[in-house]
mmCIF file of C-alpha atoms in Angstrom:
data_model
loop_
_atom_site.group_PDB
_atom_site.id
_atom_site.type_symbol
_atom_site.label_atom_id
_atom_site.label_comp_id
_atom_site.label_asym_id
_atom_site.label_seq_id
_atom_site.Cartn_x
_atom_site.Cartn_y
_atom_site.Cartn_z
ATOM 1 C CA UNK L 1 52.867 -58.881 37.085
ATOM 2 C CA UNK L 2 50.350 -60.639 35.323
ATOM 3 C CA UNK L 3 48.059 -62.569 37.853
ATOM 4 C CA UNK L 4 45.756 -65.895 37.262
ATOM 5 C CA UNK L 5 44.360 -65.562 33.501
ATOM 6 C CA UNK L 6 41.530 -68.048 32.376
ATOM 7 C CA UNK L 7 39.939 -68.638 29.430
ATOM 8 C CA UNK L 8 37.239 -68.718 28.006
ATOM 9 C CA UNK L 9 35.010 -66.672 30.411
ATOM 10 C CA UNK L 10 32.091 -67.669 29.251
ATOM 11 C CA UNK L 11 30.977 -70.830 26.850
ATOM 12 C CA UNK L 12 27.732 -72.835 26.216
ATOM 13 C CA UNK L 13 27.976 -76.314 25.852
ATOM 14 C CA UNK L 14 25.270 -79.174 25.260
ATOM 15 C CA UNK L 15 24.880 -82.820 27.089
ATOM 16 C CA UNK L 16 27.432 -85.710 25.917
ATOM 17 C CA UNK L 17 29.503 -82.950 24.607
ATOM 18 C CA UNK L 18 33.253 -81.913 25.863
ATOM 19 C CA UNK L 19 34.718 -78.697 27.116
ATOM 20 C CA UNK L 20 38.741 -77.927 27.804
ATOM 21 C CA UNK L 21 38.997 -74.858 30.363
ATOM 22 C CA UNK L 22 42.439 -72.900 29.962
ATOM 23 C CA UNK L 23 44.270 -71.652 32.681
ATOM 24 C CA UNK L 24 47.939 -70.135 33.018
ATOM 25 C CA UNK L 25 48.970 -68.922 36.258
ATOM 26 C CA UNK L 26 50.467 -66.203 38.284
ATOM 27 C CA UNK L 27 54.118 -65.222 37.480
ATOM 28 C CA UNK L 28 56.082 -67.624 39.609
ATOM 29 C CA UNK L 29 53.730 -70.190 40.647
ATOM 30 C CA UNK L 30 54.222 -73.704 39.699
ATOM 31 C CA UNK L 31 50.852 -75.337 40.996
ATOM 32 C CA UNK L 32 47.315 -75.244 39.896
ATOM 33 C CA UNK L 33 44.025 -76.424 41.595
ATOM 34 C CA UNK L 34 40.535 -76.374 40.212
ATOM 35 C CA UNK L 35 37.353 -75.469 42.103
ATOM 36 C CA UNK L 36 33.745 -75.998 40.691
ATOM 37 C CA UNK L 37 31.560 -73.339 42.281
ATOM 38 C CA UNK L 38 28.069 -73.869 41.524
ATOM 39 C CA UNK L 39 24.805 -71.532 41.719
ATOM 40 C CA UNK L 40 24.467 -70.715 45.437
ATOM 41 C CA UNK L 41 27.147 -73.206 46.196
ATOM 42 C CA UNK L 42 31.302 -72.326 47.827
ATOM 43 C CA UNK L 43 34.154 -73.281 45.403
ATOM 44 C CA UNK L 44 34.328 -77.066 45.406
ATOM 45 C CA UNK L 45 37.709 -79.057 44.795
ATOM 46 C CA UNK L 46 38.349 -80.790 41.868
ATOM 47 C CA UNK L 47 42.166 -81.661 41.663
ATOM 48 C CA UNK L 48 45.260 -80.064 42.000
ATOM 49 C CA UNK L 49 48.698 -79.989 39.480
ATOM 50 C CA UNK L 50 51.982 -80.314 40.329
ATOM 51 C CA UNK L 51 55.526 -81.010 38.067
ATOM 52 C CA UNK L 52 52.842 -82.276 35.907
ATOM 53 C CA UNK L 53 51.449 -84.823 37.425
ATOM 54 C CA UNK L 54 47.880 -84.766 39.314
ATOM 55 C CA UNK L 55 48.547 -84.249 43.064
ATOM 56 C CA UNK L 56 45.280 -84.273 45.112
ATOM 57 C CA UNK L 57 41.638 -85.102 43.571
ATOM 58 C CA UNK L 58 38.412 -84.147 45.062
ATOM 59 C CA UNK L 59 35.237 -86.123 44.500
ATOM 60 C CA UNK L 60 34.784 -85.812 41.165
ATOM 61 C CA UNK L 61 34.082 -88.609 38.568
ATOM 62 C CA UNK L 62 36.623 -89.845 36.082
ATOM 63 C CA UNK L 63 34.879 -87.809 33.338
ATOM 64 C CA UNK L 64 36.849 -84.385 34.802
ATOM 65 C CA UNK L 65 40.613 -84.746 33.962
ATOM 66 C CA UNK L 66 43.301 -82.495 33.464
ATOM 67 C CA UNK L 67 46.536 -81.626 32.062
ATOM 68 C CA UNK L 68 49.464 -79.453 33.244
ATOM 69 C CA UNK L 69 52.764 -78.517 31.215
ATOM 70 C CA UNK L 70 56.031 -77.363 31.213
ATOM 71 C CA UNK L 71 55.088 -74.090 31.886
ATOM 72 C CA UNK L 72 52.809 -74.641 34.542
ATOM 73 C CA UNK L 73 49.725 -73.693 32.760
ATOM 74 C CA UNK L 74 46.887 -76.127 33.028
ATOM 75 C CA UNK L 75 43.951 -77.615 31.178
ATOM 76 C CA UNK L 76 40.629 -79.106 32.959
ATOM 77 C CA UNK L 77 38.498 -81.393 30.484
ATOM 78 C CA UNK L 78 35.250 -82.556 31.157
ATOM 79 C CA UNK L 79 33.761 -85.145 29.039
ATOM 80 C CA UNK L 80 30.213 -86.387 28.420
ATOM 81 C CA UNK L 81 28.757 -82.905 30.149
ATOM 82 C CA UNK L 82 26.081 -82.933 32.326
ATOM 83 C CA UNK L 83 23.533 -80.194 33.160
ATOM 84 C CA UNK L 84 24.784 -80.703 36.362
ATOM 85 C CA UNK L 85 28.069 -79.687 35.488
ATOM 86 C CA UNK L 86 26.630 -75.865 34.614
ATOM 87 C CA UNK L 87 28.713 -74.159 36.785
ATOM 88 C CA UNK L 88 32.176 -71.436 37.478
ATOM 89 C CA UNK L 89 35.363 -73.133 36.855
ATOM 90 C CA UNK L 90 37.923 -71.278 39.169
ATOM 91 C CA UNK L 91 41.301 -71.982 38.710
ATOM 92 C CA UNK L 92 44.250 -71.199 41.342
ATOM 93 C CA UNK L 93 47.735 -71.165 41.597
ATOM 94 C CA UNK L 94 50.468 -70.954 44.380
ATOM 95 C CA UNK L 95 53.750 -71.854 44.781
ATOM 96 C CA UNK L 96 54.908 -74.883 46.520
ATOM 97 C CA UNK L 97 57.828 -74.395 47.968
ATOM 98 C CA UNK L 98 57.146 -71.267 49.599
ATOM 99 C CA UNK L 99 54.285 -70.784 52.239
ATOM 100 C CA UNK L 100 53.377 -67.011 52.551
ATOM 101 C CA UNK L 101 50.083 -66.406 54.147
ATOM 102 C CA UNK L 102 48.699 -70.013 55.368
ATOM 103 C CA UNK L 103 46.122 -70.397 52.888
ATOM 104 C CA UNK L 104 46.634 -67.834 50.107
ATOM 105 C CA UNK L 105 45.943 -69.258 47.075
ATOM 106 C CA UNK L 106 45.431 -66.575 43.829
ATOM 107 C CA UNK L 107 42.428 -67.220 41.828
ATOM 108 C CA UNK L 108 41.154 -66.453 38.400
ATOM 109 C CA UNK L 109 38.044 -64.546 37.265
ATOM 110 C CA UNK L 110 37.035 -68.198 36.277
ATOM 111 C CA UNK L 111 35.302 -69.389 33.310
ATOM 112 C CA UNK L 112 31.382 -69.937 33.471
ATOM 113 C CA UNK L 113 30.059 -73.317 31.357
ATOM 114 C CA UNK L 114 26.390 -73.401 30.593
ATOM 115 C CA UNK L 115 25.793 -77.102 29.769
ATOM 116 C CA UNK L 116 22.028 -77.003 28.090
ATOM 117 C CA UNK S 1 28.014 -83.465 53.989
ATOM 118 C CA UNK S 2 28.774 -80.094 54.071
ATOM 119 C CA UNK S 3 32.077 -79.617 56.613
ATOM 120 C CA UNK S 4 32.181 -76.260 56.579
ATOM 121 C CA UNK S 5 28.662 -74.368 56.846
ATOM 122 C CA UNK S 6 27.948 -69.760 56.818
ATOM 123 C CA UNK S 7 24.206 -70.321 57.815
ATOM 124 C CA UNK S 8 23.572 -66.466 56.837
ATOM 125 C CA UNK S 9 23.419 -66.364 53.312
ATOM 126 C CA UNK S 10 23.477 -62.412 53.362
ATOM 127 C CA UNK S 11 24.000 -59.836 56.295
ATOM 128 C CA UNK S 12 23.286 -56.049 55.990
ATOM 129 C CA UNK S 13 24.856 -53.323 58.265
ATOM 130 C CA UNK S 14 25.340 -49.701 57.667
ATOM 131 C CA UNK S 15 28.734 -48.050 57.481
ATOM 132 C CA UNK S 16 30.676 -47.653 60.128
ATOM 133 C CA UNK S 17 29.123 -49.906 61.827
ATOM 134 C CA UNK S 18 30.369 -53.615 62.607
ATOM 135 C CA UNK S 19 30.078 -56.634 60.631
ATOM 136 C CA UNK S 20 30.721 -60.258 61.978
ATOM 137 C CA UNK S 21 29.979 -63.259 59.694
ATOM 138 C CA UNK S 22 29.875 -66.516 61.149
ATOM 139 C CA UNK S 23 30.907 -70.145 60.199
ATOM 140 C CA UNK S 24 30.887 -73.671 61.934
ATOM 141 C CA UNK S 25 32.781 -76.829 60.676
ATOM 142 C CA UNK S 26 32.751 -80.553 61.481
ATOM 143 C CA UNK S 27 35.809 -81.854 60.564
ATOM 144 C CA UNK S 28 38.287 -81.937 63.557
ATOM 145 C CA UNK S 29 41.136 -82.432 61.025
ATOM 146 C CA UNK S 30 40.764 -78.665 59.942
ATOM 147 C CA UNK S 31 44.245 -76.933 61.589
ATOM 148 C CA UNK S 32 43.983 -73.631 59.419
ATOM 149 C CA UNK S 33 40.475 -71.625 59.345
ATOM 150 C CA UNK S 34 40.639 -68.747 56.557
ATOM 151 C CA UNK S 35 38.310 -65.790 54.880
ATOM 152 C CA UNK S 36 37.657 -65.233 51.300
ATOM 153 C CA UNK S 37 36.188 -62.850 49.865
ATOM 154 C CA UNK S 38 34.629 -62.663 46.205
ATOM 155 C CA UNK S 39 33.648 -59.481 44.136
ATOM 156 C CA UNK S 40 31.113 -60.000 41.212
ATOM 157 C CA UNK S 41 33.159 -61.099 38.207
ATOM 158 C CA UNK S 42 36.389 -61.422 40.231
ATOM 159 C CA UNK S 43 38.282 -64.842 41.659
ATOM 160 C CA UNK S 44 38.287 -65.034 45.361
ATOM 161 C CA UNK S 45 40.930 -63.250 47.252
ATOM 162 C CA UNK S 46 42.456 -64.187 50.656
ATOM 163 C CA UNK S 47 41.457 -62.056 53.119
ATOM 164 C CA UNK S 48 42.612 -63.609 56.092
ATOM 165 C CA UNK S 49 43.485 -66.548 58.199
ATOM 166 C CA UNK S 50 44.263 -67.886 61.555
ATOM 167 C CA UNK S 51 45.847 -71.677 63.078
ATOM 168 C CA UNK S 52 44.078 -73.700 65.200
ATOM 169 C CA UNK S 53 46.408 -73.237 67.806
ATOM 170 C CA UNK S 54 45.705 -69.636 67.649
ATOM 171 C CA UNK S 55 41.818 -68.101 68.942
ATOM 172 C CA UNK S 56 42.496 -65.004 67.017
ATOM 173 C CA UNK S 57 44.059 -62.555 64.541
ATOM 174 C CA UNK S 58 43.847 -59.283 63.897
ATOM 175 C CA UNK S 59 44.790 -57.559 59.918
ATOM 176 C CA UNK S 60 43.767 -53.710 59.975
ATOM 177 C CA UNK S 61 39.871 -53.658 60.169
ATOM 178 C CA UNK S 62 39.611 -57.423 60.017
ATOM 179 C CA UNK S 63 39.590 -59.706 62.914
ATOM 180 C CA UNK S 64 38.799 -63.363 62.792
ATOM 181 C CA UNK S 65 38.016 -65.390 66.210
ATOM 182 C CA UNK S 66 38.506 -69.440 66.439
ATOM 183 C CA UNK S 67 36.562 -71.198 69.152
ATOM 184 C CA UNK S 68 37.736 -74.732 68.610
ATOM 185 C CA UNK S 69 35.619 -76.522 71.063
ATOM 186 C CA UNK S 70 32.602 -74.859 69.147
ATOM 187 C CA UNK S 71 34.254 -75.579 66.152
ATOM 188 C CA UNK S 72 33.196 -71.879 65.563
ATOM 189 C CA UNK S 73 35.100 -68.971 63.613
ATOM 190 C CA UNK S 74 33.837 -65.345 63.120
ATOM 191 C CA UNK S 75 35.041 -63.048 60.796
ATOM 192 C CA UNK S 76 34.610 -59.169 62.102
ATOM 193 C CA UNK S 77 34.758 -56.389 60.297
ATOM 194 C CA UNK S 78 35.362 -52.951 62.276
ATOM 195 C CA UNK S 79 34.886 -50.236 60.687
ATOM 196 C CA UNK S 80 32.227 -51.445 57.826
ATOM 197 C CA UNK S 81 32.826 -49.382 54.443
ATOM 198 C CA UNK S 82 30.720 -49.615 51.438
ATOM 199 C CA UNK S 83 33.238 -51.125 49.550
ATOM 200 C CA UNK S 84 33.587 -54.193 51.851
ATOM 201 C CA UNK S 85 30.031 -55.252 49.808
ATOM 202 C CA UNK S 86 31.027 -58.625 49.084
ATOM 203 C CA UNK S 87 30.283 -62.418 48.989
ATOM 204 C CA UNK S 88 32.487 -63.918 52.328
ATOM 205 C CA UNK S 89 33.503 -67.267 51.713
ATOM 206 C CA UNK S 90 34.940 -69.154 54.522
ATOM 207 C CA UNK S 91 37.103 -71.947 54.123
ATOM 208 C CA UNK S 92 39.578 -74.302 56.032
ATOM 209 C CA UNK S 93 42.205 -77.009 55.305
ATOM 210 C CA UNK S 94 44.299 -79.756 56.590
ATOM 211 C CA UNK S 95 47.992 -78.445 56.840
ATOM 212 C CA UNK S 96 50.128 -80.862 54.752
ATOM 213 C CA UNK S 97 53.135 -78.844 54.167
ATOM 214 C CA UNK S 98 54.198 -76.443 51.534
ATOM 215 C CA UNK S 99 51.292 -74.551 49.739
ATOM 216 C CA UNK S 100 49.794 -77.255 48.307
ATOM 217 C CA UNK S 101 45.936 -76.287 50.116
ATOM 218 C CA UNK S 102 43.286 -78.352 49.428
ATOM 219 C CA UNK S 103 40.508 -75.745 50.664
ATOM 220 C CA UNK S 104 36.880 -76.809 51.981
ATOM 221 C CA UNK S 105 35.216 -73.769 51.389
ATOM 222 C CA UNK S 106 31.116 -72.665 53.120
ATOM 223 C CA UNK S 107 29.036 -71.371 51.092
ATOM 224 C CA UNK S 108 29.193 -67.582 51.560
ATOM 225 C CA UNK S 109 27.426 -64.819 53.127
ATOM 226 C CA UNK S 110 26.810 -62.053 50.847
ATOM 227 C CA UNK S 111 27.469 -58.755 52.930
ATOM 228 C CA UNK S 112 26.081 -55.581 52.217
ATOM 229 C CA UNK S 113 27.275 -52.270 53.971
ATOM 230 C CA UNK S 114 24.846 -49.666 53.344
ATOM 231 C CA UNK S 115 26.041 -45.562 52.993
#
């Protein structure tokens, strides 16, 4: 049972420039978030993907978008990067219908952008 | 405006011994109060979690208390083994139905249990 799988792990971008983070999810699960985690920092919100269609949003500017398809797997863009943005992209999935352990969301290893 | 704060950034405690980690939060909107916990190179897992209408709950060697008028939670840890070593993330959210969690995470204590 394949869980959470992200890629890349690790990528080095520069400022003004774009990155698209990959994420598919655990077998069965039909909804993605996002968390940023940064240095020292907790994960930190971003948005969450449902049937498609963006479901919650965190506070995060208009330059982070994403993408989720028919599959379920899900694509975070960030445009016109930002040291600031430097940071572990975690992605999770659950599914909606069914509440196991109040919660419970499965996360990926992330993938780590280094914006220079 | 941090809304959910661990204050330790690191605790150390031998084996065997006990380990409680500690959180506070702000926002009275929180109903669910949960514990992550992150291995180097590894997503978060769920460790645990308790309702606000609840002041604890118990899973093996992990126990987590809720005092809501302190808007405090505790995460204890009874035995400690070396392989609980670990970042602790605490986290809450505001119970909307389904398993669509929108989690505030803290920022993590890093515990180390020493042989």
């Amino acid at each position: 049972d394949a869980g959470v799988t992200q890629s890349p792990t690790h990528l080095i971008k520069t400022r003004g420039q774009q990155v698209t983070l990959r994420c598919s999810p655990k077998s069965g699960h039909d909804t993605v978030s996002w968390y940023q985690q940064a240095l020292g920092q907790g994960p930190q919100f971003i948005f969450q993907y449902y049937e498609e269609e963006e479901r919650q949003r965190g506070n995060f500017p208009d330059r982070f978008s994403g993408h989720q398809f028919p599959n379920y797997s899900s694509e975070l863009n960030v445009n016109a990067l930002l040291l600031g943005d430097s940071a572990l992209y975690l992605c999770a999935s659950s599914f909606r219908g069914v509440v196991g352990r109040a919660g419970e969301l499965f996360f990926g290893e992330g993938s780590r952008l280094t914006v220079l | 405006d941090q809304q959910v704060k661990q204050n330790s950034p690191s605790l150390s405690v031998q084996e065997g011994r006990i380990s409680i980690l500690n959180c506070d939060y702000t926002n009275s909107m929180f109903d669910y109060f949960l514990w992550y916990k992150k291995y180097p190179a590894e997503g978060p897992t769920f460790l645990i979690s308790i309702s606000s209408i609840k002041d604890k709950n118990e899973d093996g060697r992990f126990t987590v208390f809720l005092n809501k008028s302190a808007k405090h939670l505790s995460l204890h840890i009874v035995p400690s083994q070396p392989g609980d070593s670990a970042v602790y993330f605490c986290a809450a959210f505001v119970n909307s139905g389904g398993s669509n969690y929108k989690l505030t995470f803290g920022k993590g204590t890093l515990l180390t249990v020493n042989p």
